[in-house]
PDB file of C-alpha atoms in Angstrom:
ATOM      1  CA  MET A 950      13.764 162.083  77.739  1.00 63.00           C
ATOM      2  CA  TYR A 951      12.029 165.130  79.315  1.00 73.00           C
ATOM      3  CA  ASP A 952       8.601 163.296  78.357  1.00 78.00           C
ATOM      4  CA  ARG A 953       9.445 161.257  81.524  1.00 85.00           C
ATOM      5  CA  PHE A 954      10.321 163.785  83.892  1.00 91.00           C
ATOM      6  CA  THR A 955       7.465 164.637  86.694  1.00 91.00           C
ATOM      7  CA  ASP A 956       6.147 167.732  87.381  1.00 92.00           C
ATOM      8  CA  ARG A 957       8.753 167.977  90.291  1.00 93.00           C
ATOM      9  CA  ALA A 958      11.700 167.281  87.638  1.00 93.00           C
ATOM     10  CA  ARG A 959      10.636 169.600  85.302  1.00 94.00           C
ATOM     11  CA  LYS A 960      10.650 172.272  88.192  1.00 94.00           C
ATOM     12  CA  VAL A 961      13.910 171.313  89.179  1.00 93.00           C
ATOM     13  CA  MET A 962      15.288 171.819  85.809  1.00 94.00           C
ATOM     14  CA  GLN A 963      13.352 175.208  85.729  1.00 94.00           C
ATOM     15  CA  LEU A 964      14.640 176.462  89.233  1.00 94.00           C
ATOM     16  CA  ALA A 965      18.312 174.992  87.691  1.00 94.00           C
ATOM     17  CA  HIS A 966      18.038 177.543  84.590  1.00 93.00           C
ATOM     18  CA  ALA A 967      16.906 180.592  87.300  1.00 92.00           C
ATOM     19  CA  GLU A 968      19.843 179.808  89.443  1.00 91.00           C
ATOM     20  CA  ALA A 969      22.306 180.022  86.266  1.00 91.00           C
ATOM     21  CA  GLN A 970      20.953 183.359  85.181  1.00 90.00           C
ATOM     22  CA  ARG A 971      20.830 184.520  88.610  1.00 88.00           C
ATOM     23  CA  LEU A 972      24.917 183.964  88.793  1.00 88.00           C
ATOM     24  CA  ASN A 973      24.856 185.591  85.434  1.00 88.00           C
ATOM     25  CA  HIS A 974      26.385 182.384  83.867  1.00 88.00           C
ATOM     26  CA  GLU A 975      26.098 181.356  80.286  1.00 87.00           C
ATOM     27  CA  TYR A 976      25.347 177.975  80.982  1.00 88.00           C
ATOM     28  CA  VAL A 977      23.540 175.460  82.852  1.00 91.00           C
ATOM     29  CA  GLY A 978      25.830 172.771  84.916  1.00 91.00           C
ATOM     30  CA  THR A 979      25.317 170.086  87.282  1.00 92.00           C
ATOM     31  CA  GLU A 980      26.044 172.736  90.137  1.00 92.00           C
ATOM     32  CA  HIS A 981      22.641 174.958  88.902  1.00 94.00           C
ATOM     33  CA  VAL A 982      20.705 171.380  89.096  1.00 94.00           C
ATOM     34  CA  LEU A 983      22.067 170.929  92.538  1.00 92.00           C
ATOM     35  CA  LEU A 984      20.844 174.257  93.124  1.00 92.00           C
ATOM     36  CA  GLY A 985      17.545 173.502  91.676  1.00 93.00           C
ATOM     37  CA  LEU A 986      16.999 170.251  93.529  1.00 91.00           C
ATOM     38  CA  ILE A 987      17.629 171.947  97.141  1.00 89.00           C
ATOM     39  CA  THR A 988      15.334 174.930  96.154  1.00 89.00           C
ATOM     40  CA  GLU A 989      12.419 172.813  95.081  1.00 89.00           C
ATOM     41  CA  GLY A 990      12.142 171.917  98.584  1.00 86.00           C
ATOM     42  CA  THR A 991       9.870 168.620  98.267  1.00 85.00           C
ATOM     43  CA  GLY A 992      10.381 164.928  97.321  1.00 87.00           C
ATOM     44  CA  VAL A 993      12.904 161.936  98.045  1.00 90.00           C
ATOM     45  CA  ALA A 994      15.757 164.366  97.470  1.00 88.00           C
ATOM     46  CA  THR A 995      14.998 166.689  99.713  1.00 89.00           C
ATOM     47  CA  ASN A 996      14.329 164.280 102.394  1.00 89.00           C
ATOM     48  CA  VAL A 997      17.718 163.226 101.477  1.00 89.00           C
ATOM     49  CA  PHE A 998      19.337 166.349 101.897  1.00 87.00           C
ATOM     50  CA  ASN A 999      17.659 166.658 105.489  1.00 88.00           C
ATOM     51  CA  ASN A1000      18.977 163.279 106.469  1.00 88.00           C
ATOM     52  CA  LEU A1001      22.262 164.223 105.369  1.00 87.00           C
ATOM     53  CA  GLY A1002      22.040 167.957 106.715  1.00 87.00           C
ATOM     54  CA  ILE A1003      22.836 169.663 103.551  1.00 85.00           C
ATOM     55  CA  GLU A1004      21.242 172.922 103.364  1.00 83.00           C
ATOM     56  CA  LEU A1005      20.994 175.424 100.591  1.00 80.00           C
ATOM     57  CA  PRO A1006      22.985 178.404 102.240  1.00 85.00           C
ATOM     58  CA  MET A1007      26.219 176.222 102.535  1.00 86.00           C
ATOM     59  CA  VAL A1008      25.595 174.626  98.952  1.00 85.00           C
ATOM     60  CA  HIS A1009      25.129 178.082  97.289  1.00 86.00           C
ATOM     61  CA  ASP A1010      28.226 179.340  99.429  1.00 87.00           C
ATOM     62  CA  GLU A1011      30.496 176.678  98.120  1.00 88.00           C
ATOM     63  CA  ILE A1012      29.157 176.776  94.246  1.00 86.00           C
ATOM     64  CA  VAL A1013      29.769 180.630  94.250  1.00 85.00           C
ATOM     65  CA  THR A1014      33.277 180.118  95.764  1.00 86.00           C
ATOM     66  CA  ILE A1015      34.134 177.672  92.759  1.00 85.00           C
ATOM     67  CA  CYS A1016      31.978 179.106  90.336  1.00 83.00           C
ATOM     68  CA  PRO A1017      32.040 182.953  91.097  1.00 85.00           C
ATOM     69  CA  PRO A1018      29.036 185.178  89.280  1.00 83.00           C
ATOM     70  CA  ALA A1019      29.936 186.695  86.213  1.00 81.00           C
ATOM     71  CA  LEU A1020      30.114 190.475  85.724  1.00 77.00           C
ATOM     72  CA  ASP A1021      28.020 190.912  82.694  1.00 75.00           C
ATOM     73  CA  PRO A1022      24.473 190.073  83.054  1.00 73.00           C
ATOM     74  CA  VAL A1023      23.571 187.131  80.763  1.00 67.00           C
ATOM     75  CA  ILE A1024      21.222 187.885  77.433  1.00 66.00           C
ATOM     76  CA  LEU A1025      17.610 186.364  78.690  1.00 68.00           C
ATOM     77  CA  GLY A1026      16.724 182.845  76.944  1.00 74.00           C
ATOM     78  CA  LYS A1027      17.441 179.340  77.152  1.00 82.00           C
ATOM     79  CA  LEU A1028      21.175 178.713  78.335  1.00 85.00           C
ATOM     80  CA  PRO A1029      22.876 175.786  77.129  1.00 88.00           C
ATOM     81  CA  GLN A1030      23.470 172.586  79.431  1.00 89.00           C
ATOM     82  CA  THR A1031      27.303 171.777  79.656  1.00 88.00           C
ATOM     83  CA  PRO A1032      27.996 168.108  78.565  1.00 88.00           C
ATOM     84  CA  ARG A1033      28.333 166.938  82.310  1.00 88.00           C
ATOM     85  CA  CYS A1034      24.835 168.456  82.772  1.00 91.00           C
ATOM     86  CA  LYS A1035      23.298 166.457  79.772  1.00 90.00           C
ATOM     87  CA  GLN A1036      25.393 163.554  81.212  1.00 90.00           C
ATOM     88  CA  ALA A1037      23.812 163.756  84.227  1.00 91.00           C
ATOM     89  CA  LEU A1038      20.342 163.731  82.921  1.00 91.00           C
ATOM     90  CA  VAL A1039      21.325 160.844  81.128  1.00 91.00           C
ATOM     91  CA  TYR A1040      22.544 159.177  84.016  1.00 90.00           C
ATOM     92  CA  ALA A1041      19.067 159.935  85.674  1.00 91.00           C
ATOM     93  CA  VAL A1042      17.121 158.186  83.445  1.00 90.00           C
ATOM     94  CA  GLU A1043      19.569 155.151  84.156  1.00 88.00           C
ATOM     95  CA  GLU A1044      18.787 155.198  87.769  1.00 87.00           C
ATOM     96  CA  SER A1045      14.990 155.473  87.078  1.00 87.00           C
ATOM     97  CA  GLY A1046      15.563 152.124  85.521  1.00 86.00           C
ATOM     98  CA  ARG A1047      17.373 150.588  88.150  1.00 83.00           C
ATOM     99  CA  LEU A1048      15.017 151.388  90.567  1.00 82.00           C
ATOM    100  CA  GLY A1049      12.124 150.091  88.540  1.00 83.00           C
ATOM    101  CA  ASN A1050      10.508 153.180  87.472  1.00 84.00           C
ATOM    102  CA  HIS A1051       8.876 154.532  84.284  1.00 87.00           C
ATOM    103  CA  PHE A1052       9.164 158.177  85.331  1.00 90.00           C
ATOM    104  CA  VAL A1053      11.977 160.721  86.505  1.00 92.00           C
ATOM    105  CA  ASP A1054      11.808 162.417  89.787  1.00 92.00           C
ATOM    106  CA  SER A1055      14.306 164.116  91.734  1.00 91.00           C
ATOM    107  CA  GLU A1056      16.045 161.389  93.236  1.00 91.00           C
ATOM    108  CA  HIS A1057      17.080 160.154  89.884  1.00 92.00           C
ATOM    109  CA  LEU A1058      18.451 163.773  89.320  1.00 93.00           C
ATOM    110  CA  LEU A1059      20.013 163.828  92.407  1.00 92.00           C
ATOM    111  CA  LEU A1060      22.043 160.616  91.403  1.00 91.00           C
ATOM    112  CA  GLY A1061      22.603 161.562  87.956  1.00 92.00           C
ATOM    113  CA  VAL A1062      24.588 164.744  88.995  1.00 92.00           C
ATOM    114  CA  LEU A1063      26.343 162.287  91.393  1.00 90.00           C
ATOM    115  CA  ARG A1064      27.431 159.728  88.697  1.00 89.00           C
ATOM    116  CA  THR A1065      29.092 162.740  86.710  1.00 87.00           C
ATOM    117  CA  GLY A1066      31.891 162.146  89.557  1.00 83.00           C
ATOM    118  CA  ASP A1067      34.207 165.182  88.801  1.00 80.00           C
ATOM    119  CA  SER A1068      31.327 167.870  88.173  1.00 85.00           C
ATOM    120  CA  VAL A1069      31.143 170.910  90.318  1.00 87.00           C
ATOM    121  CA  GLY A1070      27.753 169.453  91.273  1.00 88.00           C
ATOM    122  CA  ALA A1071      29.110 166.108  92.369  1.00 88.00           C
ATOM    123  CA  GLN A1072      32.007 167.655  94.210  1.00 88.00           C
ATOM    124  CA  VAL A1073      30.087 169.820  96.314  1.00 88.00           C
ATOM    125  CA  LEU A1074      27.982 167.658  97.286  1.00 86.00           C
ATOM    126  CA  MET A1075      30.734 164.939  98.255  1.00 87.00           C
ATOM    127  CA  ALA A1076      32.487 167.529 100.029  1.00 85.00           C
ATOM    128  CA  PHE A1077      29.283 167.936 102.266  1.00 83.00           C
ATOM    129  CA  GLY A1078      29.039 164.105 102.882  1.00 82.00           C
ATOM    130  CA  GLY A1079      26.656 163.797 100.109  1.00 77.00           C
ATOM    131  CA  GLY A1080      28.814 160.694  98.162  1.00 80.00           C
ATOM    132  CA  LEU A1081      27.031 158.195  95.915  1.00 80.00           C
ATOM    133  CA  GLU A1082      26.631 155.453  98.406  1.00 81.00           C
ATOM    134  CA  ALA A1083      25.464 157.627 100.954  1.00 83.00           C
ATOM    135  CA  VAL A1084      22.870 159.088  98.719  1.00 86.00           C
ATOM    136  CA  TRP A1085      21.967 156.044  97.422  1.00 84.00           C
ATOM    137  CA  ARG A1086      21.364 154.257 100.777  1.00 85.00           C
ATOM    138  CA  GLU A1087      19.206 157.327 101.985  1.00 86.00           C
ATOM    139  CA  ILE A1088      17.353 156.810  98.856  1.00 86.00           C
ATOM    140  CA  HIS A1089      16.264 153.325  99.660  1.00 84.00           C
ATOM    141  CA  LYS A1090      15.369 154.120 103.152  1.00 84.00           C
ATOM    142  CA  VAL A1091      13.150 156.906 102.134  1.00 83.00           C
ATOM    143  CA  LEU A1092      11.372 154.396  99.248  1.00 81.00           C
ATOM    144  CA  GLY A1093      11.532 151.825 101.688  1.00 75.00           C
ATOM    145  CA  ALA A1094      13.452 149.646  99.112  1.00 53.00           C
ATOM    146  CA  GLU A1095      16.199 147.059  99.897  1.00 44.00           C
ATOM    147  CA  CYS A1096      19.497 148.771  99.496  1.00 46.00           C
ATOM    148  CA  GLU A1097      22.066 147.480  97.117  1.00 50.00           C
ATOM    149  CA  THR A1098      25.452 148.955  96.765  1.00 48.00           C
ATOM    150  CA  PRO A1099      25.279 151.479  93.671  1.00 52.00           C
ATOM    151  CA  ILE A1100      27.490 149.383  90.484  1.00 45.00           C
ATOM    152  CA  ASN A1101      30.683 150.700  90.131  1.00 45.00           C
ATOM    153  CA  PRO A1102      30.005 154.524  91.015  1.00 45.00           C
ATOM    154  CA  PHE A1103      33.095 155.967  90.318  1.00 44.00           C
ATOM    155  CA  PRO A1104      35.745 154.176  88.136  1.00 41.00           C
ATOM    156  CA  GLN A1105      39.387 155.091  89.342  1.00 40.00           C
ATOM    157  CA  PRO A1106      40.986 157.820  86.640  1.00 40.00           C
ATOM    158  CA  PHE A1107      43.362 155.999  84.052  1.00 39.00           C
ATOM    159  CA  LYS A1108      47.010 157.540  84.732  1.00 41.00           C
ATOM    160  CA  GLY A1109      48.595 155.752  81.879  1.00 43.00           C
ATOM    161  CA  ASP A1110      49.027 156.484  78.262  1.00 44.00           C
ATOM    162  CA  SER A1111      46.655 157.545  76.645  1.00 44.00           C
ATOM    163  CA  ALA A1112      47.264 156.805  72.869  1.00 45.00           C
ATOM    164  CA  GLU A1113      47.878 153.155  74.385  1.00 46.00           C
ATOM    165  CA  THR A1114      44.657 153.091  75.724  1.00 43.00           C
ATOM    166  CA  MET A1115      43.033 154.129  72.474  1.00 44.00           C
ATOM    167  CA  LYS A1116      44.944 151.299  70.537  1.00 45.00           C
ATOM    168  CA  LEU A1117      43.833 149.054  72.924  1.00 46.00           C
ATOM    169  CA  LEU A1118      40.270 149.681  72.349  1.00 44.00           C
ATOM    170  CA  ALA A1119      40.616 149.845  68.607  1.00 44.00           C
ATOM    171  CA  GLU A1120      41.889 146.191  68.813  1.00 45.00           C
ATOM    172  CA  GLY A1121      39.236 145.194  71.415  1.00 44.00           C
ATOM    173  CA  ALA A1122      41.451 144.791  74.530  1.00 43.00           C
ATOM    174  CA  GLY A1123      43.474 142.043  72.376  1.00 44.00           C
ATOM    175  CA  GLY A1124      40.515 139.791  72.316  1.00 46.00           C
ATOM    176  CA  ILE A1125      40.126 139.202  75.968  1.00 43.00           C
ATOM    177  CA  PRO A1126      36.706 138.266  76.995  1.00 44.00           C
ATOM    178  CA  ILE A1127      35.268 140.736  79.056  1.00 41.00           C
ATOM    179  CA  GLU A1128      33.832 137.999  81.410  1.00 43.00           C
ATOM    180  CA  LEU A1129      37.472 137.078  82.001  1.00 43.00           C
ATOM    181  CA  CYS A1130      38.714 140.463  82.767  1.00 41.00           C
ATOM    182  CA  ILE A1131      35.726 142.483  83.972  1.00 40.00           C
ATOM    183  CA  ALA A1132      37.241 142.741  87.435  1.00 42.00           C
ATOM    184  CA  LEU A1133      40.492 143.883  86.454  1.00 45.00           C
ATOM    185  CA  PRO A1134      40.902 147.659  87.239  1.00 47.00           C
ATOM    186  CA  ALA A1135      42.856 148.053  83.892  1.00 51.00           C
ATOM    187  CA  VAL A1136      39.478 147.394  82.113  1.00 55.00           C
ATOM    188  CA  LEU A1137      37.704 149.719  83.918  1.00 58.00           C
ATOM    189  CA  ALA A1138      40.274 152.340  83.289  1.00 59.00           C
ATOM    190  CA  ILE A1139      40.313 151.575  79.753  1.00 65.00           C
ATOM    191  CA  VAL A1140      36.630 152.332  79.702  1.00 67.00           C
ATOM    192  CA  GLU A1141      36.844 155.506  81.569  1.00 68.00           C
ATOM    193  CA  GLU A1142      39.468 156.795  79.781  1.00 68.00           C
ATOM    194  CA  PHE A1143      37.160 156.287  76.271  1.00 71.00           C
ATOM    195  CA  ASP A1144      34.295 158.389  78.111  1.00 75.00           C
ATOM    196  CA  ASN A1145      36.793 161.373  78.698  1.00 71.00           C
ATOM    197  CA  GLN A1146      37.702 161.075  75.334  1.00 74.00           C
ATOM    198  CA  ILE A1147      34.204 161.107  74.138  1.00 77.00           C
ATOM    199  CA  ARG A1148      33.287 163.977  76.639  1.00 75.00           C
ATOM    200  CA  LEU A1149      36.136 166.208  75.165  1.00 75.00           C
ATOM    201  CA  ILE A1150      35.049 165.940  71.549  1.00 78.00           C
ATOM    202  CA  TRP A1151      31.419 166.862  72.910  1.00 76.00           C
ATOM    203  CA  GLU A1152      32.867 170.279  74.600  1.00 75.00           C
ATOM    204  CA  GLN A1153      34.804 170.721  71.026  1.00 76.00           C
ATOM    205  CA  ILE A1154      31.777 169.900  69.020  1.00 76.00           C
ATOM    206  CA  GLU A1155      29.839 172.778  71.081  1.00 74.00           C
ATOM    207  CA  GLU A1156      32.631 175.079  70.653  1.00 74.00           C
ATOM    208  CA  ALA A1157      32.586 174.377  67.068  1.00 72.00           C
ATOM    209  CA  ILE A1158      28.776 174.993  66.575  1.00 75.00           C
ATOM    210  CA  ALA A1159      28.870 178.471  68.944  1.00 70.00           C
ATOM    211  CA  THR A1160      31.444 179.679  66.503  1.00 72.00           C
ATOM    212  CA  GLU A1161      29.343 178.445  63.323  1.00 72.00           C
ATOM    213  CA  GLU A1162      32.297 176.074  62.379  1.00 77.00           C
ATOM    214  CA  ARG A1163      29.840 173.701  60.706  1.00 77.00           C
ATOM    215  CA  GLU A1164      32.267 171.409  58.906  1.00 79.00           C
ATOM    216  CA  ALA A1165      34.373 170.911  61.927  1.00 79.00           C
ATOM    217  CA  ALA A1166      31.665 170.207  63.788  1.00 76.00           C
ATOM    218  CA  ALA A1167      30.647 167.488  61.490  1.00 79.00           C
ATOM    219  CA  ASP A1168      34.005 166.039  61.199  1.00 79.00           C
ATOM    220  CA  LEU A1169      34.082 166.167  65.349  1.00 77.00           C
ATOM    221  CA  GLN A1170      30.672 164.543  65.588  1.00 80.00           C
ATOM    222  CA  GLU A1171      31.735 161.783  63.202  1.00 80.00           C
ATOM    223  CA  LEU A1172      34.972 160.907  65.055  1.00 79.00           C
ATOM    224  CA  LYS A1173      32.693 161.222  68.342  1.00 76.00           C
ATOM    225  CA  ASP A1174      30.417 158.221  66.707  1.00 78.00           C
ATOM    226  CA  LYS A1175      33.334 156.086  65.578  1.00 80.00           C
ATOM    227  CA  LEU A1176      34.536 156.105  69.214  1.00 75.00           C
ATOM    228  CA  GLY A1177      31.528 155.460  70.535  1.00 76.00           C
ATOM    229  CA  ARG A1178      30.894 152.337  68.401  1.00 77.00           C
ATOM    230  CA  LEU A1179      34.536 151.093  69.461  1.00 77.00           C
ATOM    231  CA  ARG A1180      33.650 151.485  72.927  1.00 72.00           C
ATOM    232  CA  ASP A1181      30.260 149.817  72.796  1.00 72.00           C
ATOM    233  CA  ASP A1182      32.031 146.902  70.645  1.00 70.00           C
ATOM    234  CA  PHE A1183      34.632 146.195  73.582  1.00 65.00           C
ATOM    235  CA  ILE A1184      31.823 146.468  76.197  1.00 63.00           C
ATOM    236  CA  ARG A1185      30.032 143.548  74.461  1.00 63.00           C
ATOM    237  CA  GLN A1186      33.065 141.223  74.013  1.00 58.00           C
TER     238      GLN A1186
END
């Protein structure tokens, strides 16, 4: 994936790592990527920040309020990325494709962070008027491209019975063709719930690996793969 990153995007990730270390955080999250994007100071993302009036000091202060610096300094070395951060990078690659690019630059990383929805980085951006649609439109203005509304940027959280949701997923939503129900909020909620379950398992896998519980990590990985296949089968119907 990183082979598609421009020099600027790579620098953003280096700055994100440096920001995490400076705050004595033991991980690199979307909030650090956001700080890296603003600190880097060039490219489309910077133009978007300037147009929306988003400045480094106010973003930094908000992030420090939400995620205060740890008292103990972290051990020097490569810090692990959080599941949300990893997902943001995957989204960045997707956004690159949607914009017809063969590379990942700062604008794609910015959209990737926002698409994580409930991450610290996305929440901070939205608090300062940097919602997904606003950022999308600014990016298109800067690039001189025709503006489109992003597809389903933030599905509404599902508030129903999680067990029942997973049962529906396993049964393929009762065999209802996706073409007939894609507009229904329930379908989007099911997919969102599935994503939430997979994300939680990812976090459990990382915890198991960190504590060297290899057998538990392998079992969790198998479960995650099964849920991923069920989700994909559901979407294809």
